[in-house]
Amino acid sequence: MCLSMLSPQMQIICCIQTLLLLGAQLALSIPNNFFYHDFRKGNGKKEIHFSGVKLHVDSPQPSVFAVTGDNVTLPCRFWYEPELSSPREPRVKWSWQPAGGGHETDVLVAIGSRSRSFWDFRGRVQIRQDFPGDAALVMTNLMLNDTGRYHCEVVDGLEDESISVYLDLRGVVFPYQHPRGHYHLSFMGAQQACEEQASTLATFSQLFQSWKEGLNWCNAGWLADETVQYPMTRPRVPCGGDSLAPGVRSYGRRHLHLHRYDVFCFSSTLQGKVYYLQPSHSMNLTEAQQTCQEDGAEVAKVGQLYAAWKLTGLDRCDAGWLADGSVRYPITRPRRNCGPSEPGVRSFGFPPPQHKHGVYCYKSGDE
Ligand SMILES: *[C@@H]1O[C@H](CO)[C@@H](O)[C@H](O)[C@H]1NC(C)=O
Ligand SMILES: *[C@@H]1O[C@H](CO)[C@@H](O)[C@H](O)[C@H]1NC(C)=O
Ligand SMILES: *[C@@H]1O[C@H](CO)[C@@H](O)[C@H](O)[C@H]1NC(C)=O
């Protein structure tokens, strides 16, 4: 407000106006008897004084891990200090910012026992209210795309306090290439490819975690934040040179339509069961589809095979068809004649559909 290019006299006038404005704000607050002060603490907790009473909000658990299909509780509680003689019903609002960025959207708003939920969260969320000040969000039937930062905001009059709880899924990151070949996917195509294989675009933190667990992949793939990266644990010449340190290498953000890469997908859950079937004879792709159908199942998707491998330890040294027309097999206990010495899902790529193999079927889960 007090611009230095103004003359000294003008600056003084300007500054007096600022003081008057501040005075007016102060005067406004006095009739309501509010003393307003924001203490920011290093640990992310915030406190506000009003009428000598402080509203506190915190969460005993700043991040929550789950698998899809779970019911989860995102903890959040509020209290007043000193304790109030009569109970108050502040407004509690939960909002969500998807993993990988994007707009924050409302999840639920509640006052006392009344609440309203929004969007895909409708009917799946409620406030727990197990004790006074319990504002934990209970979410049922967790979906792959529910991950991200959840914001618990408590509003009481002029007081407005909030904390964040991160929701992440236990699962597995896998590199995926389009059936038509290497580096074939735009960002939208990558998103679709993951969805078709019962998975979602991996986030950077999921890829980073997988890299720490040993994921070594030489082809660059899209991530949820629209960047293109690849994880290297053993640098070598065809993968950017052997002089570079191991790490997750990034090409940065790429053009969403023009640039084409592979993709890193993320799969969680198993609400169903993945199993190998091989009748007396091997099957081409059409016969494999029929065989699973006749068994009351469908051909497993790549994300389902990876989840079964990682989360339930599926181990089978037999190559089988999958829904995308690829042929793979899952190994948790590496042994001779079953591929490399590390556990993994081995792939034979996309053979011609008339080739003969077994099949991995998926039966969805309540039985
Ligand atoms: C989640 O909660 C719903 C109802 O609250 C219940 O029917 C369902 O069995 C629960 N699911 C799990 C996986 O606990
Ligand atoms: C999340 O995925 C489900 C199906 O898997 C879909 O119906 C829903 O619209 C998705 N939600 C968002 C916010 O993308
Ligand atoms: C698979 O074999 C059946 C005959 O058993 C044949 O009718 C079908 O065309 C074959 N499909 C493919 C993709 O080769």
Coordinates of C-alpha atoms and ligand atoms in Angstrom, one line a residue:
M1 CA 0.0 0.0 0.0
C2 CA 2.7 2.5 0.9
L3 CA 4.5 2.6 -2.4
S4 CA 8.0 4.0 -2.3
M5 CA 7.5 6.0 -5.5
L6 CA 5.1 8.2 -3.7
S7 CA 6.3 11.5 -2.3
P8 CA 7.3 11.5 1.4
Q9 CA 4.1 13.4 2.4
M10 CA 2.0 11.0 0.4
Q11 CA 3.7 8.0 2.1
I12 CA 2.9 9.4 5.5
I13 CA -0.8 9.9 4.5
C14 CA -0.8 6.4 3.1
C15 CA 0.6 4.9 6.2
I16 CA -1.8 6.8 8.4
Q17 CA -4.6 5.3 6.3
T18 CA -3.2 1.9 6.9
L19 CA -3.1 2.5 10.6
L20 CA -6.7 3.8 10.5
L21 CA -7.7 0.6 8.7
L22 CA -6.0 -1.5 11.3
G23 CA -7.7 0.5 14.1
A24 CA -11.1 0.0 12.4
Q25 CA -10.5 -3.8 12.3
L26 CA -9.5 -3.8 15.9
A27 CA -12.5 -1.7 16.9
L28 CA -14.8 -4.1 15.0
S29 CA -13.5 -7.1 16.9
I30 CA -13.8 -5.5 20.3
P31 CA -17.7 -5.6 20.6
N32 CA -17.5 -9.4 20.0
N33 CA -14.9 -9.7 22.6
F34 CA -12.6 -11.6 20.3
F35 CA -8.9 -11.6 20.7
Y36 CA -7.5 -13.2 17.6
H37 CA -4.1 -14.7 17.4
D38 CA -2.7 -17.4 15.2
F39 CA 0.1 -19.5 16.7
R40 CA 1.7 -21.7 14.1
K41 CA 3.6 -24.5 15.6
G42 CA 6.4 -26.5 13.9
N43 CA 4.5 -29.8 14.2
G44 CA 1.6 -28.7 12.0
K45 CA -0.8 -28.1 14.9
K46 CA -2.4 -24.7 15.0
E47 CA -4.1 -22.9 17.8
I48 CA -6.3 -19.9 18.0
H49 CA -7.3 -17.7 21.0
F50 CA -10.7 -16.3 21.2
S51 CA -12.3 -15.0 24.3
G52 CA -9.5 -16.7 26.1
V53 CA -10.6 -20.1 24.8
K54 CA -8.4 -22.0 22.3
L55 CA -9.8 -24.3 19.6
H56 CA -7.4 -27.2 18.9
V57 CA -7.5 -29.7 16.0
D58 CA -5.1 -32.6 15.5
S59 CA -4.8 -36.1 14.2
P60 CA -3.1 -38.9 16.1
Q61 CA -2.3 -40.5 12.8
P62 CA -1.2 -38.3 9.9
S63 CA -1.1 -41.1 7.3
V64 CA -3.3 -44.2 6.8
F65 CA -2.6 -47.2 4.7
A66 CA -5.2 -49.6 3.4
V67 CA -6.1 -51.8 0.4
T68 CA -9.1 -51.3 -1.9
G69 CA -12.4 -52.6 -0.6
D70 CA -11.3 -51.8 3.0
N71 CA -13.2 -49.5 5.3
V72 CA -10.9 -46.9 6.7
T73 CA -10.9 -44.3 9.4
L74 CA -9.1 -41.0 9.0
P75 CA -8.6 -39.7 12.5
C76 CA -9.3 -36.0 13.4
R77 CA -10.3 -34.5 16.7
F78 CA -11.0 -31.1 18.1
W79 CA -11.2 -29.7 21.6
Y80 CA -11.3 -26.4 23.5
E81 CA -9.0 -25.2 26.1
P82 CA -10.0 -24.4 28.8
E83 CA -12.9 -26.9 28.5
L84 CA -16.2 -25.2 27.7
S85 CA -19.0 -25.3 30.2
S86 CA -21.6 -25.8 27.5
P87 CA -21.0 -28.0 24.5
R88 CA -20.6 -26.3 21.1
E89 CA -21.3 -27.8 17.7
P90 CA -18.7 -26.5 15.3
R91 CA -18.9 -27.2 11.6
V92 CA -16.6 -30.0 10.4
K93 CA -15.6 -30.1 6.8
W94 CA -13.6 -32.8 5.1
S95 CA -12.2 -32.2 1.7
W96 CA -9.9 -34.1 -0.5
Q97 CA -7.0 -33.4 -2.9
P98 CA -6.2 -36.4 -5.1
A99 CA -2.8 -38.0 -5.0
G100 CA -0.7 -36.5 -7.9
G101 CA -2.4 -33.1 -7.5
G102 CA -5.6 -31.7 -8.8
H103 CA -8.4 -29.6 -7.4
E104 CA -9.5 -30.0 -3.8
T105 CA -13.1 -31.2 -3.7
D106 CA -15.6 -31.4 -0.8
V107 CA -16.1 -34.8 0.8
L108 CA -18.5 -34.1 3.6
V109 CA -19.8 -31.3 5.8
A110 CA -21.2 -32.0 9.2
I111 CA -22.7 -30.0 12.1
G112 CA -23.5 -32.2 15.1
S113 CA -25.2 -35.3 13.8
R114 CA -26.3 -33.8 10.6
S115 CA -24.0 -34.3 7.6
R116 CA -23.9 -34.1 3.8
S117 CA -21.6 -35.9 1.5
F118 CA -20.6 -35.1 -2.1
W119 CA -19.6 -36.6 -5.4
D120 CA -18.3 -40.2 -5.4
F121 CA -18.2 -40.0 -1.6
R122 CA -22.0 -39.9 -1.3
G123 CA -23.2 -42.8 0.8
R124 CA -19.6 -44.0 1.6
V125 CA -18.5 -41.5 4.3
Q126 CA -19.6 -40.4 7.7
I127 CA -18.2 -38.7 10.8
R128 CA -17.4 -41.2 13.5
Q129 CA -18.4 -39.2 16.7
D130 CA -17.3 -41.9 19.1
F131 CA -16.5 -39.3 21.8
P132 CA -16.9 -35.5 22.1
G133 CA -14.7 -33.8 19.5
D134 CA -14.3 -36.9 17.4
A135 CA -14.4 -35.8 13.8
A136 CA -12.8 -38.8 12.2
L137 CA -13.9 -39.6 8.7
V138 CA -15.1 -43.2 8.2
M139 CA -15.0 -44.3 4.6
T140 CA -16.3 -47.6 3.3
N141 CA -15.4 -49.6 0.2
L142 CA -12.2 -47.8 -0.5
M143 CA -11.4 -47.4 -4.3
L144 CA -8.1 -47.1 -6.0
N145 CA -8.6 -43.5 -6.9
D146 CA -9.5 -42.4 -3.3
T147 CA -5.8 -41.8 -2.3
G148 CA -4.5 -38.4 -1.6
R149 CA -4.6 -35.7 1.1
Y150 CA -7.7 -35.4 3.2
H151 CA -8.2 -32.1 5.0
C152 CA -10.2 -32.0 8.3
E153 CA -11.4 -28.4 8.9
V154 CA -13.2 -27.4 12.0
V155 CA -15.0 -24.0 11.9
D156 CA -16.5 -22.3 15.0
G157 CA -17.6 -18.8 14.4
L158 CA -14.4 -17.0 13.3
E159 CA -12.2 -19.9 14.3
D160 CA -11.1 -22.1 11.5
E161 CA -8.6 -24.8 12.2
S162 CA -7.5 -27.7 10.0
I163 CA -5.1 -30.7 9.7
S164 CA -4.3 -33.1 6.9
V165 CA -4.4 -36.9 6.8
Y166 CA -2.8 -38.8 3.9
L167 CA -4.5 -41.9 2.6
D168 CA -2.4 -44.3 0.7
L169 CA -2.9 -47.8 -0.5
R170 CA -0.8 -50.8 0.0
G171 CA -0.2 -52.3 -3.4
V172 CA 2.1 -52.8 -6.2
V173 CA 3.5 -50.6 -9.0
F174 CA 4.0 -52.3 -12.4
P175 CA 5.3 -51.0 -15.7
Y176 CA 2.9 -51.4 -18.5
Q177 CA 3.3 -51.2 -22.3
H178 CA 0.6 -51.0 -24.9
P179 CA -0.1 -54.2 -26.8
R180 CA 0.8 -52.3 -30.0
G181 CA 4.3 -51.8 -28.7
H182 CA 6.8 -49.7 -26.8
Y183 CA 6.2 -45.9 -26.1
H184 CA 2.8 -45.9 -27.6
L185 CA 0.7 -44.1 -24.9
S186 CA -0.3 -40.5 -24.5
F187 CA -1.2 -39.4 -21.0
M188 CA -4.9 -40.2 -21.6
G189 CA -4.0 -43.5 -23.2
A190 CA -1.9 -44.3 -20.2
Q191 CA -4.7 -43.5 -17.8
Q192 CA -7.0 -45.7 -19.8
A193 CA -4.5 -48.6 -20.1
C194 CA -4.1 -48.8 -16.3
E195 CA -7.9 -48.7 -15.8
E196 CA -8.4 -51.5 -18.3
Q197 CA -5.9 -53.6 -16.3
A198 CA -7.7 -53.0 -12.9
S199 CA -5.3 -50.4 -11.8
T200 CA -4.6 -46.7 -11.7
L201 CA -1.7 -44.4 -12.7
A202 CA 1.0 -44.7 -10.0
T203 CA 2.0 -41.6 -8.0
F204 CA 5.6 -40.6 -7.7
S205 CA 5.7 -41.7 -4.0
Q206 CA 4.4 -45.1 -5.0
L207 CA 7.0 -45.4 -7.7
F208 CA 9.7 -44.2 -5.3
Q209 CA 8.7 -46.8 -2.8
S210 CA 8.9 -49.5 -5.4
W211 CA 12.3 -48.3 -6.4
K212 CA 13.4 -48.6 -2.8
E213 CA 12.1 -52.1 -2.9
G214 CA 14.1 -52.9 -6.0
L215 CA 12.1 -52.0 -9.0
N216 CA 14.5 -51.6 -11.9
W217 CA 13.0 -50.6 -15.2
C218 CA 14.7 -49.1 -18.2
N219 CA 11.6 -47.7 -20.0
A220 CA 10.1 -44.4 -19.1
G221 CA 6.5 -44.3 -18.1
W222 CA 3.7 -41.8 -17.2
L223 CA 2.9 -41.1 -13.6
A224 CA -0.3 -39.6 -12.1
D225 CA 1.3 -36.1 -11.8
E226 CA 1.8 -36.0 -15.6
T227 CA 5.5 -36.5 -15.4
V228 CA 7.5 -39.2 -17.1
Q229 CA 10.1 -41.2 -15.1
Y230 CA 11.8 -44.5 -14.7
P231 CA 13.4 -46.3 -11.7
M232 CA 17.0 -47.5 -11.9
T233 CA 18.6 -49.6 -9.3
R234 CA 21.4 -50.9 -11.5
P235 CA 22.6 -48.2 -13.9
R236 CA 23.9 -49.6 -17.2
V237 CA 24.8 -48.2 -20.7
P238 CA 21.4 -48.6 -22.5
C239 CA 19.6 -47.0 -19.6
G240 CA 21.2 -43.5 -19.5
G241 CA 24.7 -44.6 -18.9
D242 CA 26.5 -46.5 -16.1
S243 CA 28.1 -43.4 -14.6
L244 CA 24.8 -42.1 -13.2
A245 CA 23.8 -43.0 -9.7
P246 CA 20.8 -45.3 -9.1
G247 CA 17.6 -43.4 -8.6
V248 CA 14.3 -42.5 -10.1
R249 CA 15.1 -40.5 -13.3
S250 CA 12.7 -38.0 -14.5
Y251 CA 12.0 -36.5 -17.9
G252 CA 9.8 -34.0 -16.1
R253 CA 6.4 -33.0 -17.4
R254 CA 5.7 -34.0 -21.0
H255 CA 3.1 -33.0 -23.5
L256 CA -0.1 -34.8 -22.6
H257 CA -1.1 -35.5 -26.2
L258 CA 2.0 -35.4 -28.3
H259 CA 4.5 -37.3 -26.2
R260 CA 4.2 -41.1 -26.0
Y261 CA 5.7 -43.4 -23.4
D262 CA 4.9 -46.5 -21.4
V263 CA 3.1 -46.2 -18.1
F264 CA 3.5 -47.1 -14.4
C265 CA 0.3 -48.5 -13.0
F266 CA -0.7 -49.1 -9.4
S267 CA -2.8 -52.0 -8.3
S268 CA -4.1 -52.7 -4.8
T269 CA -6.7 -55.1 -3.3
L270 CA -7.7 -58.5 -3.8
Q271 CA -11.4 -58.8 -3.3
G272 CA -11.4 -61.8 -5.6
K273 CA -9.1 -64.7 -6.5
V274 CA -6.6 -65.2 -9.3
Y275 CA -5.8 -68.8 -10.3
Y276 CA -4.2 -70.7 -13.1
L277 CA -6.2 -73.0 -15.3
Q278 CA -5.0 -75.5 -17.9
P279 CA -7.3 -78.1 -19.2
S280 CA -5.9 -81.1 -21.0
H281 CA -4.8 -79.0 -23.9
S282 CA -3.2 -75.5 -24.2
M283 CA -5.5 -72.8 -25.5
N284 CA -5.4 -69.9 -27.9
L285 CA -6.7 -66.6 -26.6
T286 CA -10.4 -67.2 -27.5
E287 CA -10.4 -70.6 -26.0
A288 CA -8.7 -69.2 -22.8
Q289 CA -11.5 -66.7 -22.5
Q290 CA -14.1 -69.4 -22.9
T291 CA -12.4 -71.6 -20.3
C292 CA -12.5 -68.9 -17.6
Q293 CA -16.1 -68.1 -18.5
E294 CA -17.1 -71.8 -18.2
D295 CA -15.5 -71.7 -14.7
G296 CA -17.7 -68.7 -13.7
A297 CA -14.7 -66.4 -13.9
E298 CA -13.0 -64.1 -16.4
V299 CA -9.5 -63.8 -17.7
A300 CA -7.4 -62.0 -15.1
K301 CA -6.3 -58.5 -15.8
V302 CA -2.6 -57.6 -15.5
G303 CA -3.3 -55.5 -12.3
Q304 CA -5.1 -58.4 -10.7
L305 CA -2.2 -60.8 -11.4
Y306 CA 0.4 -58.3 -10.0
A307 CA -1.8 -57.7 -6.9
A308 CA -2.2 -61.5 -6.4
W309 CA 1.6 -61.9 -6.7
K310 CA 2.5 -59.1 -4.4
L311 CA -0.3 -59.2 -1.8
T312 CA -1.1 -62.9 -1.7
G313 CA 2.2 -64.4 -2.8
L314 CA 0.8 -66.2 -5.9
D315 CA 3.6 -68.3 -7.3
R316 CA 3.2 -70.4 -10.5
C317 CA 5.8 -71.3 -13.0
D318 CA 3.3 -71.6 -15.9
A319 CA 2.8 -69.0 -18.5
G320 CA -0.8 -68.0 -19.0
W321 CA -3.0 -65.7 -21.0
L322 CA -4.2 -62.5 -19.5
A323 CA -7.1 -60.2 -20.5
D324 CA -5.0 -57.8 -22.5
G325 CA -3.6 -60.6 -24.7
S326 CA -0.3 -60.8 -22.9
V327 CA 1.2 -64.0 -21.5
R328 CA 2.8 -63.9 -18.0
Y329 CA 3.4 -65.8 -14.8
P330 CA 4.0 -64.8 -11.2
I331 CA 7.0 -66.0 -9.2
T332 CA 7.5 -65.2 -5.5
R333 CA 10.1 -68.0 -4.9
P334 CA 12.6 -67.8 -7.7
R335 CA 14.0 -71.1 -8.9
R336 CA 15.6 -72.7 -11.9
N337 CA 13.8 -72.6 -15.2
C338 CA 11.4 -69.9 -13.8
G339 CA 13.1 -66.8 -15.0
P340 CA 15.5 -64.4 -13.2
S341 CA 16.8 -64.8 -9.7
E342 CA 14.5 -62.1 -8.2
P343 CA 10.8 -62.5 -7.6
G344 CA 8.6 -60.9 -10.2
V345 CA 5.9 -61.2 -12.7
R346 CA 7.6 -62.6 -15.8
S347 CA 6.2 -61.5 -19.2
F348 CA 6.3 -63.0 -22.7
G349 CA 4.8 -59.9 -24.1
F350 CA 1.9 -60.2 -26.5
P351 CA 2.2 -63.4 -28.5
P352 CA -0.1 -63.9 -31.6
P353 CA -3.6 -64.9 -30.3
Q354 CA -3.5 -68.3 -32.0
H355 CA -0.5 -69.4 -29.8
K356 CA -1.3 -72.0 -27.1
H357 CA -0.9 -71.5 -23.4
G358 CA -2.7 -71.9 -20.0
V359 CA -4.7 -69.0 -18.6
Y360 CA -5.0 -67.0 -15.4
C361 CA -8.6 -66.5 -14.4
Y362 CA -10.1 -64.0 -11.9
K363 CA -13.2 -64.8 -9.9
S364 CA -14.6 -61.8 -8.1
G365 CA -14.8 -62.2 -4.5
D366 CA -17.5 -62.9 -2.1
E367 CA -17.4 -66.7 -2.1
Ligands
LIG1 C1 -17.4 -52.0 5.7 O1 -18.6 -51.5 6.4 C2 -19.8 -52.0 5.9 C3 -20.9 -51.2 6.6 O2 -20.5 -50.3 7.5 C4 -19.9 -53.5 6.1 O3 -21.1 -54.0 5.6 C5 -18.7 -54.1 5.4 O4 -18.7 -55.5 5.7 C6 -17.4 -53.5 5.9 N1 -16.3 -54.0 5.0 C7 -15.1 -54.5 5.5 C8 -14.1 -54.9 4.4 O5 -14.9 -54.5 6.7
LIG2 C1 -13.0 -43.6 -9.1 O1 -13.2 -44.8 -9.7 C2 -14.5 -45.3 -9.8 C3 -14.6 -46.6 -10.5 O2 -13.4 -47.3 -10.2 C4 -15.3 -44.3 -10.6 O3 -16.7 -44.7 -10.7 C5 -15.2 -42.9 -10.0 O4 -15.9 -41.9 -10.8 C6 -13.8 -42.5 -9.8 N1 -13.7 -41.2 -9.1 C7 -13.0 -40.2 -9.4 C8 -13.0 -39.0 -8.6 O5 -12.3 -40.2 -10.5
LIG3 C1 -8.8 -70.7 -31.4 O1 -9.2 -72.0 -31.8 C2 -10.5 -72.1 -32.2 C3 -10.7 -73.6 -32.5 O2 -10.6 -74.4 -31.4 C4 -10.8 -71.3 -33.5 O3 -12.1 -71.4 -33.9 C5 -10.4 -69.8 -33.1 O4 -10.5 -69.0 -34.3 C6 -9.0 -69.7 -32.6 N1 -8.8 -68.3 -32.2 C7 -7.6 -67.7 -32.4 C8 -7.6 -66.3 -31.9 O5 -6.7 -68.2 -33.0

